[in-house]
């Protein structure tokens, strides 16, 4: 009887200890304020290792070759934008296993990104249309540093098009966001 009770207690302790060490890693809902291209962003979980982020802001963008003309020097378009991105994180468990931060979806990801720009507030080129769209796959990283500092970098090719049907492929799209994760409820 004592031997059976000892085995049962040992089994329970092992199970409890194992469960505490292997806590479930999953994505989180996060509100952000981005500063490089000022925007408010909401990132919501769509699965254990995936999120959908949507950002609304006013920011800088360059001109696409087939959608702009007449500019010279440093080309810029400052306009409102909507940025939508479905992210699939692939290293959250590995980061957790190495005692690295996974809070606020800190990890590496692949994604599909869609960004659209509206009427220009300021520009030094002429656009073929007041609205353009760009979409494509990306690879990226995002990290939370300190209490709430946020860094996101991603890169990938994109296809761009305007409302008149003008479009083409841009081989490398870069995104760099710096901002702050807002406090959780």
mmCIF file of C-alpha atoms in Angstrom:
data_model
loop_
_atom_site.group_PDB
_atom_site.id
_atom_site.type_symbol
_atom_site.label_atom_id
_atom_site.label_comp_id
_atom_site.label_asym_id
_atom_site.label_seq_id
_atom_site.Cartn_x
_atom_site.Cartn_y
_atom_site.Cartn_z
ATOM 1 C CA UNK A 1 0.000 0.000 0.000
ATOM 2 C CA UNK A 2 2.796 2.447 0.905
ATOM 3 C CA UNK A 3 4.597 1.597 -2.330
ATOM 4 C CA UNK A 4 1.466 2.310 -4.405
ATOM 5 C CA UNK A 5 0.878 5.610 -2.587
ATOM 6 C CA UNK A 6 4.517 6.611 -3.101
ATOM 7 C CA UNK A 7 4.295 5.855 -6.845
ATOM 8 C CA UNK A 8 1.040 7.841 -7.123
ATOM 9 C CA UNK A 9 2.504 10.896 -5.320
ATOM 10 C CA UNK A 10 5.691 10.731 -7.431
ATOM 11 C CA UNK A 11 3.604 10.492 -10.610
ATOM 12 C CA UNK A 12 1.477 13.499 -9.636
ATOM 13 C CA UNK A 13 4.515 15.609 -8.751
ATOM 14 C CA UNK A 14 6.205 14.726 -12.039
ATOM 15 C CA UNK A 15 3.062 15.637 -13.987
ATOM 16 C CA UNK A 16 2.611 18.964 -12.176
ATOM 17 C CA UNK A 17 6.297 19.843 -12.625
ATOM 18 C CA UNK A 18 6.216 18.957 -16.346
ATOM 19 C CA UNK A 19 3.050 21.019 -16.891
ATOM 20 C CA UNK A 20 4.634 24.074 -15.263
ATOM 21 C CA UNK A 21 7.771 23.888 -17.392
ATOM 22 C CA UNK A 22 5.894 23.501 -20.678
ATOM 23 C CA UNK A 23 3.387 26.331 -20.422
ATOM 24 C CA UNK A 24 1.463 26.842 -23.625
ATOM 25 C CA UNK A 25 2.916 29.499 -25.925
ATOM 26 C CA UNK A 26 0.374 31.388 -28.006
ATOM 27 C CA UNK A 27 -0.108 34.748 -29.665
ATOM 28 C CA UNK A 28 -1.704 37.717 -27.871
ATOM 29 C CA UNK A 29 -3.939 40.690 -28.604
ATOM 30 C CA UNK A 30 -1.806 43.864 -28.662
ATOM 31 C CA UNK A 31 -2.604 47.546 -29.259
ATOM 32 C CA UNK A 32 0.339 49.627 -30.519
ATOM 33 C CA UNK A 33 1.296 53.165 -31.398
ATOM 34 C CA UNK A 34 3.914 53.321 -34.173
ATOM 35 C CA UNK A 35 6.147 56.372 -34.684
ATOM 36 C CA UNK A 36 8.216 56.067 -37.886
ATOM 37 C CA UNK A 37 5.051 56.018 -39.974
ATOM 38 C CA UNK A 38 2.613 57.284 -37.330
ATOM 39 C CA UNK A 39 -0.226 54.807 -36.851
ATOM 40 C CA UNK A 40 -2.457 53.015 -34.399
ATOM 41 C CA UNK A 41 -2.201 49.237 -34.780
ATOM 42 C CA UNK A 42 -4.217 46.329 -33.440
ATOM 43 C CA UNK A 43 -2.769 42.806 -33.604
ATOM 44 C CA UNK A 44 -5.202 40.002 -32.787
ATOM 45 C CA UNK A 45 -4.633 36.243 -32.582
ATOM 46 C CA UNK A 46 -6.028 34.135 -35.414
ATOM 47 C CA UNK A 47 -4.491 30.919 -34.120
ATOM 48 C CA UNK A 48 -1.989 29.651 -31.584
ATOM 49 C CA UNK A 49 0.928 30.850 -33.732
ATOM 50 C CA UNK A 50 -0.705 33.434 -36.009
ATOM 51 C CA UNK A 51 -2.040 36.976 -35.823
ATOM 52 C CA UNK A 52 -3.780 39.539 -37.998
ATOM 53 C CA UNK A 53 -2.607 43.132 -37.635
ATOM 54 C CA UNK A 54 -4.351 46.219 -38.938
ATOM 55 C CA UNK A 55 -2.859 49.695 -38.802
ATOM 56 C CA UNK A 56 -4.335 53.062 -39.714
ATOM 57 C CA UNK A 57 -2.111 56.116 -39.993
ATOM 58 C CA UNK A 58 -0.451 58.850 -41.989
ATOM 59 C CA UNK A 59 3.001 58.142 -43.252
ATOM 60 C CA UNK A 60 5.800 58.458 -45.731
ATOM 61 C CA UNK A 61 6.070 56.327 -48.824
ATOM 62 C CA UNK A 62 8.117 56.459 -51.993
ATOM 63 C CA UNK A 63 6.713 56.466 -55.486
ATOM 64 C CA UNK A 64 6.242 53.333 -57.561
ATOM 65 C CA UNK A 65 7.823 53.615 -61.045
ATOM 66 C CA UNK A 66 4.611 52.908 -62.991
ATOM 67 C CA UNK A 67 2.360 54.965 -60.692
ATOM 68 C CA UNK A 68 4.309 58.245 -60.423
ATOM 69 C CA UNK A 69 5.920 60.698 -62.815
ATOM 70 C CA UNK A 70 7.542 64.112 -62.815
ATOM 71 C CA UNK A 71 9.588 63.806 -59.626
ATOM 72 C CA UNK A 72 13.308 64.183 -59.176
ATOM 73 C CA UNK A 73 15.719 63.784 -56.309
ATOM 74 C CA UNK A 74 14.350 62.364 -53.062
ATOM 75 C CA UNK A 75 10.842 61.146 -53.969
ATOM 76 C CA UNK A 76 8.197 61.257 -51.243
ATOM 77 C CA UNK A 77 4.474 60.847 -50.808
ATOM 78 C CA UNK A 78 2.908 61.611 -47.426
ATOM 79 C CA UNK A 79 -0.589 60.171 -47.265
ATOM 80 C CA UNK A 80 -3.052 58.274 -45.078
ATOM 81 C CA UNK A 81 -2.648 54.498 -45.224
ATOM 82 C CA UNK A 82 -4.206 51.223 -44.133
ATOM 83 C CA UNK A 83 -1.776 48.349 -43.544
ATOM 84 C CA UNK A 84 -3.153 44.799 -43.129
ATOM 85 C CA UNK A 85 -0.909 41.825 -42.395
ATOM 86 C CA UNK A 86 -1.552 38.156 -41.611
ATOM 87 C CA UNK A 87 1.491 36.816 -39.704
ATOM 88 C CA UNK A 88 2.478 33.196 -39.053
ATOM 89 C CA UNK A 89 5.076 32.895 -36.263
ATOM 90 C CA UNK A 90 7.418 29.933 -36.568
ATOM 91 C CA UNK A 91 9.825 30.188 -33.629
ATOM 92 C CA UNK A 92 7.821 31.034 -30.496
ATOM 93 C CA UNK A 93 8.451 27.655 -28.833
ATOM 94 C CA UNK A 94 12.162 27.776 -29.692
ATOM 95 C CA UNK A 95 12.455 31.300 -28.221
ATOM 96 C CA UNK A 96 10.622 30.178 -25.084
ATOM 97 C CA UNK A 97 12.883 27.123 -24.767
ATOM 98 C CA UNK A 98 15.923 29.433 -24.790
ATOM 99 C CA UNK A 99 14.291 31.719 -22.178
ATOM 100 C CA UNK A 100 13.846 34.521 -24.709
ATOM 101 C CA UNK A 101 10.894 36.872 -24.605
ATOM 102 C CA UNK A 102 7.754 35.866 -26.547
ATOM 103 C CA UNK A 103 5.525 38.469 -24.898
ATOM 104 C CA UNK A 104 3.451 40.663 -27.254
ATOM 105 C CA UNK A 105 4.162 38.255 -30.117
ATOM 106 C CA UNK A 106 7.956 38.619 -30.071
ATOM 107 C CA UNK A 107 9.169 36.225 -32.713
ATOM 108 C CA UNK A 108 10.042 35.613 -36.348
ATOM 109 C CA UNK A 109 7.279 35.313 -38.910
ATOM 110 C CA UNK A 110 6.260 34.956 -42.516
ATOM 111 C CA UNK A 111 3.282 36.967 -43.623
ATOM 112 C CA UNK A 112 1.012 38.226 -46.342
ATOM 113 C CA UNK A 113 0.787 42.018 -46.352
ATOM 114 C CA UNK A 114 -1.602 44.463 -48.048
ATOM 115 C CA UNK A 115 -1.091 48.217 -47.840
ATOM 116 C CA UNK A 116 -3.161 50.936 -49.478
ATOM 117 C CA UNK A 117 -2.517 54.668 -49.650
ATOM 118 C CA UNK A 118 -5.035 57.435 -50.138
ATOM 119 C CA UNK A 119 -4.972 61.065 -51.298
ATOM 120 C CA UNK A 120 -1.612 62.731 -50.757
ATOM 121 C CA UNK A 121 -1.162 65.356 -48.059
ATOM 122 C CA UNK A 122 2.244 66.312 -49.509
ATOM 123 C CA UNK A 123 4.263 64.942 -52.415
ATOM 124 C CA UNK A 124 6.930 65.898 -54.907
ATOM 125 C CA UNK A 125 5.649 63.677 -57.752
ATOM 126 C CA UNK A 126 2.452 63.307 -59.728
ATOM 127 C CA UNK A 127 0.481 60.113 -59.119
ATOM 128 C CA UNK A 128 -1.542 58.294 -61.768
ATOM 129 C CA UNK A 129 -4.343 57.766 -59.201
ATOM 130 C CA UNK A 130 -5.216 59.033 -55.737
ATOM 131 C CA UNK A 131 -5.278 55.454 -54.400
ATOM 132 C CA UNK A 132 -2.783 52.639 -54.794
ATOM 133 C CA UNK A 133 -2.422 49.164 -53.349
ATOM 134 C CA UNK A 134 0.551 46.869 -52.769
ATOM 135 C CA UNK A 135 0.522 43.268 -51.589
ATOM 136 C CA UNK A 136 2.892 40.354 -51.250
ATOM 137 C CA UNK A 137 4.641 37.872 -48.960
ATOM 138 C CA UNK A 138 7.167 38.989 -46.349
ATOM 139 C CA UNK A 139 9.611 37.562 -43.845
ATOM 140 C CA UNK A 140 10.105 39.509 -40.641
ATOM 141 C CA UNK A 141 10.893 39.827 -36.959
ATOM 142 C CA UNK A 142 9.153 41.698 -34.194
ATOM 143 C CA UNK A 143 10.384 42.182 -30.678
ATOM 144 C CA UNK A 144 9.316 43.758 -27.414
ATOM 145 C CA UNK A 145 12.141 45.434 -25.499
ATOM 146 C CA UNK A 146 11.861 46.719 -21.965
ATOM 147 C CA UNK A 147 8.371 47.396 -20.663
ATOM 148 C CA UNK A 148 6.699 48.258 -23.945
ATOM 149 C CA UNK A 149 9.098 49.323 -26.759
ATOM 150 C CA UNK A 150 8.214 47.612 -30.051
ATOM 151 C CA UNK A 151 10.417 46.891 -33.082
ATOM 152 C CA UNK A 152 9.203 45.338 -36.335
ATOM 153 C CA UNK A 153 11.202 44.736 -39.497
ATOM 154 C CA UNK A 154 10.018 42.819 -42.529
ATOM 155 C CA UNK A 155 11.031 42.453 -46.152
ATOM 156 C CA UNK A 156 9.613 40.852 -49.284
ATOM 157 C CA UNK A 157 8.532 41.374 -52.887
ATOM 158 C CA UNK A 158 5.233 43.052 -53.696
ATOM 159 C CA UNK A 159 2.856 43.685 -56.546
ATOM 160 C CA UNK A 160 1.520 47.237 -56.727
ATOM 161 C CA UNK A 161 -1.501 48.562 -58.617
ATOM 162 C CA UNK A 162 -3.614 51.719 -58.738
ATOM 163 C CA UNK A 163 -7.345 52.210 -59.382
ATOM 164 C CA UNK A 164 -6.647 52.810 -63.112
ATOM 165 C CA UNK A 165 -5.099 49.354 -63.542
ATOM 166 C CA UNK A 166 -1.467 50.485 -63.725
ATOM 167 C CA UNK A 167 0.805 48.109 -61.846
ATOM 168 C CA UNK A 168 3.959 46.055 -61.700
ATOM 169 C CA UNK A 169 6.213 44.074 -59.351
ATOM 170 C CA UNK A 170 8.545 45.785 -56.874
ATOM 171 C CA UNK A 171 11.283 43.288 -55.921
ATOM 172 C CA UNK A 172 11.988 44.405 -52.344
ATOM 173 C CA UNK A 173 9.582 46.067 -49.952
ATOM 174 C CA UNK A 174 11.059 47.064 -46.591
ATOM 175 C CA UNK A 175 9.137 47.949 -43.470
ATOM 176 C CA UNK A 176 10.588 49.250 -40.222
ATOM 177 C CA UNK A 177 8.280 50.164 -37.340
ATOM 178 C CA UNK A 178 9.275 51.528 -33.967
ATOM 179 C CA UNK A 179 6.654 52.218 -31.359
ATOM 180 C CA UNK A 180 5.094 51.304 -28.069
ATOM 181 C CA UNK A 181 2.834 48.447 -27.044
ATOM 182 C CA UNK A 182 -0.041 49.835 -24.992
ATOM 183 C CA UNK A 183 -0.831 48.361 -21.597
ATOM 184 C CA UNK A 184 -3.030 45.299 -21.411
ATOM 185 C CA UNK A 185 -6.363 45.348 -19.631
#
